[in-house]
Amino acid sequence: MTKPDRTSDLLLLAGKVVTVMMQGAMVIGAAALVIALGAIAFFQDTIQAEMLADPDFKGVVFPTLTIFGIMLIGLAIVATLFVFFGRLRAIINTVGEGDPFVPVNAERLSLMAWLMLGVQLLVLAAIPLALNLVELADDLGESSHIEVSSGIDLSGILLVIILFILARVFRHGAAMREDLEGTV
């Protein structure tokens, strides 16, 4: 059986480009978060002193731990998504090679499902911290309309389920291919 030429497949090329761009965006996001974490840690005392000098902020303690918590969760999400897009690109590469139904792709899809489940849980973990910041802003009389959207992201949960199902399909497809190759 002749394998089709996939070197000029625009969809695969677009998939590769998007995954590389997303990984680049995750690196930039991680770098920004690390720099911000360092800046907050380094300038925490200065920020607190300026807040105490401002009559509007009398008695308010700069929420360093809350901000650190949110940023660390953000860093974990960014790192998780970096790995996710790397696995997706590896799958795209096997499709381009004409051999996607290999056991390693089933493992990649399973890992991608677990990673996305982890992202969903990390987002849920950030909600109480974000609500803490909103409460602080309300206590300060800030008139800005800050909202924290909480709850379960159904599209994210659907993605997790689809990825687990696809992993099972790929596992079954790889086993069928191995059986077929054994009979030829």
Coordinates of N, CA and C in Angstrom, one line a residue:
M1 N 0.8 -1.2 0.0 CA 0.0 0.0 0.0 C 0.9 1.2 0.0
T2 N 0.6 2.2 -0.9 CA 1.4 3.4 -1.0 C 0.9 4.4 0.0
K3 N 1.8 5.0 0.7 CA 1.4 6.1 1.6 C 1.3 7.4 0.9
P4 N 0.2 8.2 1.1 CA 0.1 9.5 0.4 C 1.2 10.4 0.9
D5 N 1.5 11.4 0.0 CA 2.5 12.4 0.3 C 1.8 13.4 1.2
R6 N 2.3 13.5 2.5 CA 1.7 14.5 3.4 C 2.7 15.7 3.7
T7 N 3.7 15.8 2.9 CA 4.7 16.9 3.1 C 4.0 18.2 2.7
S8 N 3.0 18.2 1.9 CA 2.4 19.4 1.4 C 1.0 19.6 2.1
D9 N 0.7 18.8 3.1 CA -0.6 18.9 3.7 C -0.7 20.2 4.6
L10 N -1.5 21.1 4.1 CA -1.6 22.4 4.8 C -2.2 22.3 6.2
L11 N -3.1 21.4 6.5 CA -3.6 21.2 7.8 C -2.6 20.8 8.8
L12 N -1.8 19.8 8.4 CA -0.7 19.4 9.3 C 0.3 20.5 9.5
L13 N 0.7 21.2 8.4 CA 1.6 22.3 8.6 C 1.0 23.4 9.6
A14 N -0.3 23.7 9.4 CA -0.9 24.6 10.3 C -0.9 24.1 11.7
G15 N -1.2 22.8 11.9 CA -1.1 22.2 13.2 C 0.3 22.4 13.9
K16 N 1.3 22.1 13.1 CA 2.7 22.2 13.6 C 3.0 23.6 14.0
V17 N 2.6 24.6 13.1 CA 2.9 26.0 13.4 C 2.2 26.5 14.6
V18 N 0.9 26.1 14.7 CA 0.1 26.5 15.9 C 0.7 26.0 17.2
T19 N 1.1 24.7 17.2 CA 1.6 24.1 18.4 C 2.9 24.7 18.8
V20 N 3.8 25.0 17.8 CA 5.1 25.7 18.1 C 4.8 27.1 18.7
M21 N 3.9 27.8 18.0 CA 3.5 29.1 18.5 C 2.9 29.1 19.9
M22 N 2.1 28.1 20.2 CA 1.5 28.0 21.5 C 2.6 27.7 22.6
Q23 N 3.5 26.8 22.2 CA 4.6 26.5 23.1 C 5.5 27.8 23.4
G24 N 5.7 28.5 22.3 CA 6.4 29.8 22.5 C 5.7 30.8 23.4
A25 N 4.4 30.8 23.2 CA 3.6 31.7 24.1 C 3.6 31.2 25.5
M26 N 3.7 29.9 25.7 CA 3.8 29.4 27.1 C 5.1 29.7 27.7
V27 N 6.2 29.7 26.9 CA 7.5 30.1 27.4 C 7.5 31.6 27.8
I28 N 6.9 32.4 27.0 CA 6.9 33.8 27.3 C 6.0 34.1 28.5
G29 N 4.9 33.4 28.6 CA 4.0 33.5 29.8 C 4.8 33.0 31.1
A30 N 5.5 31.9 31.0 CA 6.2 31.4 32.2 C 7.3 32.4 32.6
A31 N 8.0 33.0 31.6 CA 9.1 34.0 31.9 C 8.5 35.2 32.6
A32 N 7.3 35.7 32.0 CA 6.7 36.8 32.6 C 6.2 36.6 34.1
L33 N 5.7 35.4 34.3 CA 5.3 35.0 35.7 C 6.5 34.9 36.6
V34 N 7.5 34.3 36.2 CA 8.7 34.2 37.0 C 9.3 35.6 37.3
I35 N 9.4 36.5 36.3 CA 9.9 37.8 36.6 C 8.9 38.6 37.5
A36 N 7.6 38.4 37.3 CA 6.7 39.1 38.2 C 6.8 38.6 39.7
L37 N 6.9 37.2 39.8 CA 7.1 36.7 41.1 C 8.3 37.2 41.8
G38 N 9.4 37.3 41.1 CA 10.7 37.8 41.6 C 10.5 39.3 42.0
A39 N 9.9 40.0 41.1 CA 9.7 41.5 41.4 C 8.8 41.7 42.6
I40 N 7.8 40.9 42.8 CA 6.9 41.1 44.0 C 7.7 40.7 45.2
A41 N 8.4 39.6 45.1 CA 9.2 39.2 46.3 C 10.2 40.2 46.7
F42 N 10.9 40.8 45.7 CA 12.0 41.8 45.9 C 11.4 43.1 46.4
F43 N 10.3 43.5 45.8 CA 9.7 44.9 46.2 C 8.6 44.8 47.1
Q44 N 8.3 43.7 47.8 CA 7.2 43.5 48.7 C 7.2 44.6 49.8
D45 N 8.3 44.8 50.4 CA 8.4 45.8 51.5 C 8.2 47.2 51.0
T46 N 8.7 47.5 49.8 CA 8.5 48.8 49.2 C 7.0 49.1 48.9
I47 N 6.4 48.1 48.4 CA 4.9 48.2 48.0 C 4.1 48.4 49.3
Q48 N 4.5 47.6 50.3 CA 3.7 47.7 51.6 C 3.9 49.1 52.2
A49 N 5.2 49.6 52.2 CA 5.5 50.9 52.7 C 4.7 52.0 52.0
E50 N 4.6 51.9 50.7 CA 3.8 52.9 49.9 C 2.3 52.8 50.2
M51 N 1.9 51.6 50.4 CA 0.4 51.4 50.8 C 0.2 52.0 52.1
L52 N 1.1 51.8 53.1 CA 0.9 52.4 54.4 C 0.9 53.9 54.4
A53 N 1.7 54.5 53.5 CA 1.8 56.0 53.4 C 0.6 56.6 52.8
D54 N -0.2 55.8 52.0 CA -1.4 56.3 51.4 C -2.5 56.2 52.3
P55 N -3.2 57.3 52.6 CA -4.3 57.2 53.6 C -5.5 56.3 53.1
D56 N -5.6 56.1 51.8 CA -6.7 55.2 51.4 C -6.4 53.7 51.7
F57 N -5.1 53.4 52.0 CA -4.7 52.0 52.2 C -4.3 51.8 53.7
K58 N -4.6 52.7 54.6 CA -4.2 52.5 56.0 C -4.7 51.2 56.5
G59 N -3.8 50.5 57.1 CA -4.1 49.2 57.7 C -4.3 48.0 56.8
V60 N -4.0 48.2 55.5 CA -4.2 47.2 54.5 C -2.8 46.5 54.3
V61 N -2.8 45.2 54.4 CA -1.6 44.4 54.2 C -1.6 44.0 52.7
F62 N -0.5 44.2 52.1 CA -0.3 43.8 50.7 C -0.5 42.3 50.6
P63 N -1.4 41.8 49.8 CA -1.7 40.3 49.7 C -0.7 39.5 49.0
T64 N 0.5 39.5 49.5 CA 1.6 38.8 48.8 C 1.4 37.3 48.6
L65 N 0.9 36.7 49.6 CA 0.7 35.2 49.5 C -0.4 34.9 48.5
T66 N -1.4 35.7 48.6 CA -2.5 35.4 47.6 C -2.1 35.6 46.2
I67 N -1.3 36.7 45.9 CA -0.8 37.0 44.6 C 0.2 35.9 44.2
F68 N 1.1 35.5 45.1 CA 2.0 34.4 44.8 C 1.2 33.2 44.5
G69 N 0.2 32.9 45.2 CA -0.6 31.6 45.0 C -1.2 31.6 43.6
I70 N -1.8 32.7 43.2 CA -2.4 32.8 41.9 C -1.3 32.7 40.8
M71 N -0.2 33.4 41.0 CA 0.9 33.3 40.0 C 1.5 31.9 39.9
L72 N 1.7 31.3 41.0 CA 2.2 29.9 41.0 C 1.3 28.9 40.3
I73 N 0.0 29.1 40.5 CA -1.0 28.3 39.8 C -1.0 28.6 38.3
G74 N -0.8 29.9 38.0 CA -0.7 30.3 36.6 C 0.5 29.7 36.0
L75 N 1.6 29.6 36.7 CA 2.9 29.0 36.2 C 2.7 27.5 36.0
A76 N 2.0 26.9 36.9 CA 1.7 25.4 36.7 C 0.9 25.2 35.5
I77 N -0.1 26.0 35.3 CA -1.0 25.9 34.1 C -0.2 26.1 32.8
V78 N 0.6 27.1 32.8 CA 1.5 27.4 31.6 C 2.4 26.2 31.3
A79 N 3.0 25.7 32.4 CA 3.9 24.5 32.2 C 3.2 23.3 31.7
T80 N 2.0 23.1 32.2 CA 1.2 22.0 31.8 C 0.8 22.1 30.3
L81 N 0.4 23.3 29.9 CA 0.0 23.6 28.5 C 1.2 23.4 27.6
F82 N 2.4 23.8 28.0 CA 3.6 23.6 27.2 C 3.8 22.2 26.9
V83 N 3.6 21.3 27.9 CA 3.8 19.9 27.7 C 2.6 19.4 26.8
F84 N 1.4 19.8 27.0 CA 0.3 19.4 26.2 C 0.5 19.7 24.7
F85 N 1.0 20.9 24.4 CA 1.2 21.3 23.0 C 2.4 20.5 22.4
G86 N 3.3 20.2 23.2 CA 4.4 19.3 22.7 C 4.0 17.9 22.3
R87 N 3.1 17.4 23.1 CA 2.5 16.0 22.8 C 1.6 16.1 21.6
L88 N 0.9 17.2 21.5 CA 0.0 17.3 20.3 C 0.9 17.4 19.0
R89 N 2.0 18.2 19.1 CA 2.8 18.3 17.9 C 3.5 16.9 17.6
A90 N 3.8 16.1 18.6 CA 4.4 14.8 18.3 C 3.3 13.9 17.6
I91 N 2.1 14.0 18.0 CA 1.0 13.3 17.3 C 0.9 13.8 15.9
I92 N 0.9 15.1 15.7 CA 0.8 15.6 14.3 C 1.9 15.1 13.5
N93 N 3.1 15.0 14.0 CA 4.3 14.5 13.3 C 4.1 13.1 12.8
T94 N 3.5 12.2 13.7 CA 3.2 10.8 13.3 C 2.2 10.8 12.2
V95 N 1.2 11.7 12.2 CA 0.2 11.7 11.1 C 0.9 12.1 9.8
G96 N 1.8 13.0 9.9 CA 2.6 13.5 8.7 C 3.5 12.3 8.2
E97 N 3.9 11.5 9.0 CA 4.7 10.3 8.6 C 3.9 9.2 8.1
G98 N 2.6 9.3 8.2 CA 1.7 8.3 7.7 C 1.4 7.2 8.7
D99 N 1.8 7.3 9.9 CA 1.7 6.2 10.9 C 1.2 6.7 12.2
P100 N -0.1 7.2 12.3 CA -0.6 7.7 13.6 C -1.0 6.6 14.6
F101 N -1.4 5.5 14.1 CA -1.9 4.5 15.0 C -0.8 3.6 15.6
V102 N 0.0 4.3 16.5 CA 1.1 3.6 17.2 C 0.8 3.8 18.7
P103 N 1.2 2.8 19.5 CA 0.9 2.8 20.9 C 1.4 4.1 21.6
V104 N 2.5 4.7 21.2 CA 2.9 5.9 21.8 C 1.9 7.1 21.7
N105 N 1.2 7.1 20.6 CA 0.2 8.2 20.4 C -1.0 8.0 21.4
A106 N -1.3 6.7 21.7 CA -2.4 6.4 22.7 C -1.9 7.0 24.1
E107 N -0.6 6.7 24.3 CA -0.1 7.2 25.6 C 0.0 8.7 25.6
R108 N 0.3 9.3 24.5 CA 0.3 10.8 24.4 C -1.1 11.4 24.7
L109 N -2.1 10.8 24.0 CA -3.5 11.3 24.2 C -3.9 11.1 25.6
S110 N -3.6 10.0 26.3 CA -3.9 9.8 27.7 C -3.3 10.9 28.5
L111 N -2.0 11.1 28.3 CA -1.3 12.1 29.1 C -1.9 13.5 28.8
M112 N -2.3 13.8 27.6 CA -2.9 15.1 27.3 C -4.3 15.2 28.0
A113 N -5.0 14.1 28.1 CA -6.3 14.2 28.9 C -6.0 14.5 30.4
W114 N -5.0 13.8 30.9 CA -4.7 14.0 32.3 C -4.2 15.5 32.5
L115 N -3.4 16.0 31.6 CA -2.9 17.3 31.7 C -4.1 18.3 31.7
M116 N -5.0 18.1 30.8 CA -6.1 19.1 30.7 C -7.0 18.9 32.0
L117 N -7.2 17.8 32.5 CA -7.9 17.6 33.8 C -7.1 18.4 34.9
G118 N -5.8 18.3 34.9 CA -5.0 19.1 35.8 C -5.2 20.6 35.7
V119 N -5.3 21.0 34.4 CA -5.5 22.5 34.2 C -6.9 22.9 34.8
Q120 N -7.9 22.0 34.6 CA -9.2 22.3 35.1 C -9.2 22.4 36.7
L121 N -8.5 21.5 37.3 CA -8.4 21.5 38.8 C -7.6 22.7 39.3
L122 N -6.5 23.1 38.5 CA -5.7 24.2 38.9 C -6.6 25.5 38.8
V123 N -7.4 25.6 37.8 CA -8.2 26.8 37.7 C -9.2 26.9 38.9
L124 N -9.8 25.7 39.2 CA -10.7 25.7 40.4 C -9.9 26.1 41.7
A125 N -8.6 25.7 41.8 CA -7.9 26.0 43.0 C -7.6 27.5 43.0
A126 N -7.5 28.2 41.9 CA -7.2 29.7 41.9 C -8.4 30.5 42.3
I127 N -9.6 29.9 42.2 CA -10.9 30.7 42.4 C -10.9 31.3 43.8
P128 N -10.6 30.5 44.9 CA -10.7 31.2 46.2 C -9.7 32.3 46.4
L129 N -8.5 32.1 45.8 CA -7.5 33.2 45.9 C -8.0 34.5 45.1
A130 N -8.5 34.3 43.9 CA -9.1 35.4 43.2 C -10.2 36.1 43.9
L131 N -11.1 35.3 44.6 CA -12.1 35.9 45.3 C -11.6 36.7 46.5
N132 N -10.5 36.2 47.1 CA -9.9 37.0 48.2 C -9.4 38.4 47.7
L133 N -8.8 38.4 46.5 CA -8.4 39.7 46.0 C -9.6 40.6 45.7
V134 N -10.7 40.0 45.1 CA -11.9 40.8 44.9 C -12.5 41.4 46.2
E135 N -12.5 40.6 47.2 CA -13.0 41.0 48.5 C -12.1 42.2 49.0
L136 N -10.8 42.1 48.9 CA -9.9 43.1 49.3 C -10.2 44.4 48.5
A137 N -10.4 44.3 47.2 CA -10.7 45.5 46.4 C -12.1 46.1 46.9
D138 N -13.0 45.3 47.2 CA -14.3 45.8 47.7 C -14.2 46.5 49.0
D139 N -13.3 45.9 49.9 CA -13.1 46.5 51.2 C -12.4 47.9 51.1
L140 N -11.7 48.0 50.0 CA -11.0 49.3 49.8 C -11.9 50.3 49.1
G141 N -13.1 49.9 48.8 CA -14.0 50.8 48.1 C -13.8 51.0 46.7
E142 N -13.0 50.1 46.1 CA -12.8 50.2 44.6 C -14.1 50.1 43.9
S143 N -14.3 51.0 43.0 CA -15.6 51.0 42.2 C -15.5 50.2 40.9
S144 N -14.3 49.6 40.7 CA -14.2 48.8 39.5 C -15.0 47.6 39.6
H145 N -15.5 47.1 38.5 CA -16.3 45.9 38.4 C -15.5 44.7 38.2
I146 N -15.0 44.1 39.3 CA -14.2 42.9 39.2 C -15.1 41.7 39.4
E147 N -15.0 40.8 38.4 CA -15.8 39.5 38.6 C -14.9 38.3 38.5
V148 N -15.2 37.3 39.2 CA -14.5 36.1 39.2 C -15.5 35.0 38.7
S149 N -15.2 34.5 37.6 CA -16.1 33.5 37.0 C -15.7 32.1 37.6
S150 N -16.6 31.5 38.4 CA -16.2 30.2 39.0 C -17.2 29.2 38.5
G151 N -16.7 28.0 38.7 CA -17.5 26.8 38.3 C -16.7 25.9 37.4
I152 N -17.4 24.9 37.0 CA -16.7 23.9 36.1 C -16.8 24.3 34.7
D153 N -15.7 24.3 34.0 CA -15.7 24.6 32.5 C -16.1 23.3 31.8
L154 N -17.4 23.3 31.3 CA -17.9 22.1 30.6 C -17.1 21.8 29.3
S155 N -16.7 22.8 28.6 CA -15.9 22.5 27.4 C -14.6 21.9 27.7
G156 N -14.0 22.3 28.8 CA -12.7 21.7 29.3 C -12.9 20.2 29.7
I157 N -14.0 20.0 30.4 CA -14.3 18.6 30.8 C -14.6 17.7 29.6
L158 N -15.3 18.3 28.6 CA -15.6 17.6 27.4 C -14.3 17.2 26.6
L159 N -13.4 18.2 26.6 CA -12.1 17.9 26.0 C -11.4 16.7 26.7
V160 N -11.4 16.7 28.0 CA -10.8 15.6 28.7 C -11.4 14.3 28.3
I161 N -12.7 14.2 28.3 CA -13.4 13.0 27.9 C -13.1 12.6 26.5
I162 N -13.1 13.5 25.6 CA -12.8 13.2 24.2 C -11.3 12.7 24.1
L163 N -10.4 13.3 24.8 CA -9.0 12.8 24.7 C -8.9 11.4 25.3
F164 N -9.6 11.1 26.4 CA -9.5 9.8 26.9 C -10.1 8.8 25.9
I165 N -11.2 9.1 25.3 CA -11.8 8.2 24.3 C -10.9 8.1 23.1
L166 N -10.3 9.2 22.6 CA -9.4 9.1 21.5 C -8.1 8.2 21.8
A167 N -7.7 8.3 23.1 CA -6.6 7.4 23.5 C -7.0 6.0 23.4
R168 N -8.2 5.7 23.8 CA -8.7 4.3 23.7 C -8.8 3.9 22.2
V169 N -9.3 4.8 21.4 CA -9.4 4.5 19.9 C -8.0 4.2 19.3
F170 N -7.0 5.0 19.7 CA -5.7 4.9 19.1 C -5.1 3.6 19.7
R171 N -5.3 3.3 20.9 CA -4.8 2.0 21.5 C -5.4 0.8 20.7
H172 N -6.7 0.9 20.5 CA -7.3 -0.2 19.7 C -6.8 -0.3 18.3
G173 N -6.7 0.9 17.7 CA -6.2 0.9 16.3 C -4.8 0.4 16.2
A174 N -3.9 0.7 17.1 CA -2.5 0.2 17.1 C -2.5 -1.3 17.3
A175 N -3.4 -1.8 18.2 CA -3.5 -3.3 18.4 C -4.0 -4.0 17.1
M176 N -5.0 -3.4 16.5 CA -5.5 -4.0 15.2 C -4.5 -4.0 14.1
R177 N -3.7 -2.9 14.0 CA -2.6 -2.8 13.0 C -1.6 -3.9 13.3
E178 N -1.2 -4.1 14.6 CA -0.2 -5.1 14.9 C -0.7 -6.5 14.6
D179 N -2.0 -6.7 14.8 CA -2.6 -8.0 14.5 C -2.6 -8.2 13.0
L180 N -2.9 -7.2 12.2 CA -3.0 -7.3 10.8 C -1.6 -7.6 10.2
E181 N -0.6 -6.9 10.8 CA 0.8 -7.1 10.3 C 1.3 -8.5 10.7
G182 N 0.8 -9.0 11.7 CA 1.2 -10.4 12.1 C 0.6 -11.5 11.2
T183 N -0.5 -11.1 10.6 CA -1.2 -12.1 9.7 C -0.7 -12.0 8.2
V184 N 0.0 -10.9 7.9 CA 0.5 -10.8 6.5 C 1.8 -11.4 6.3

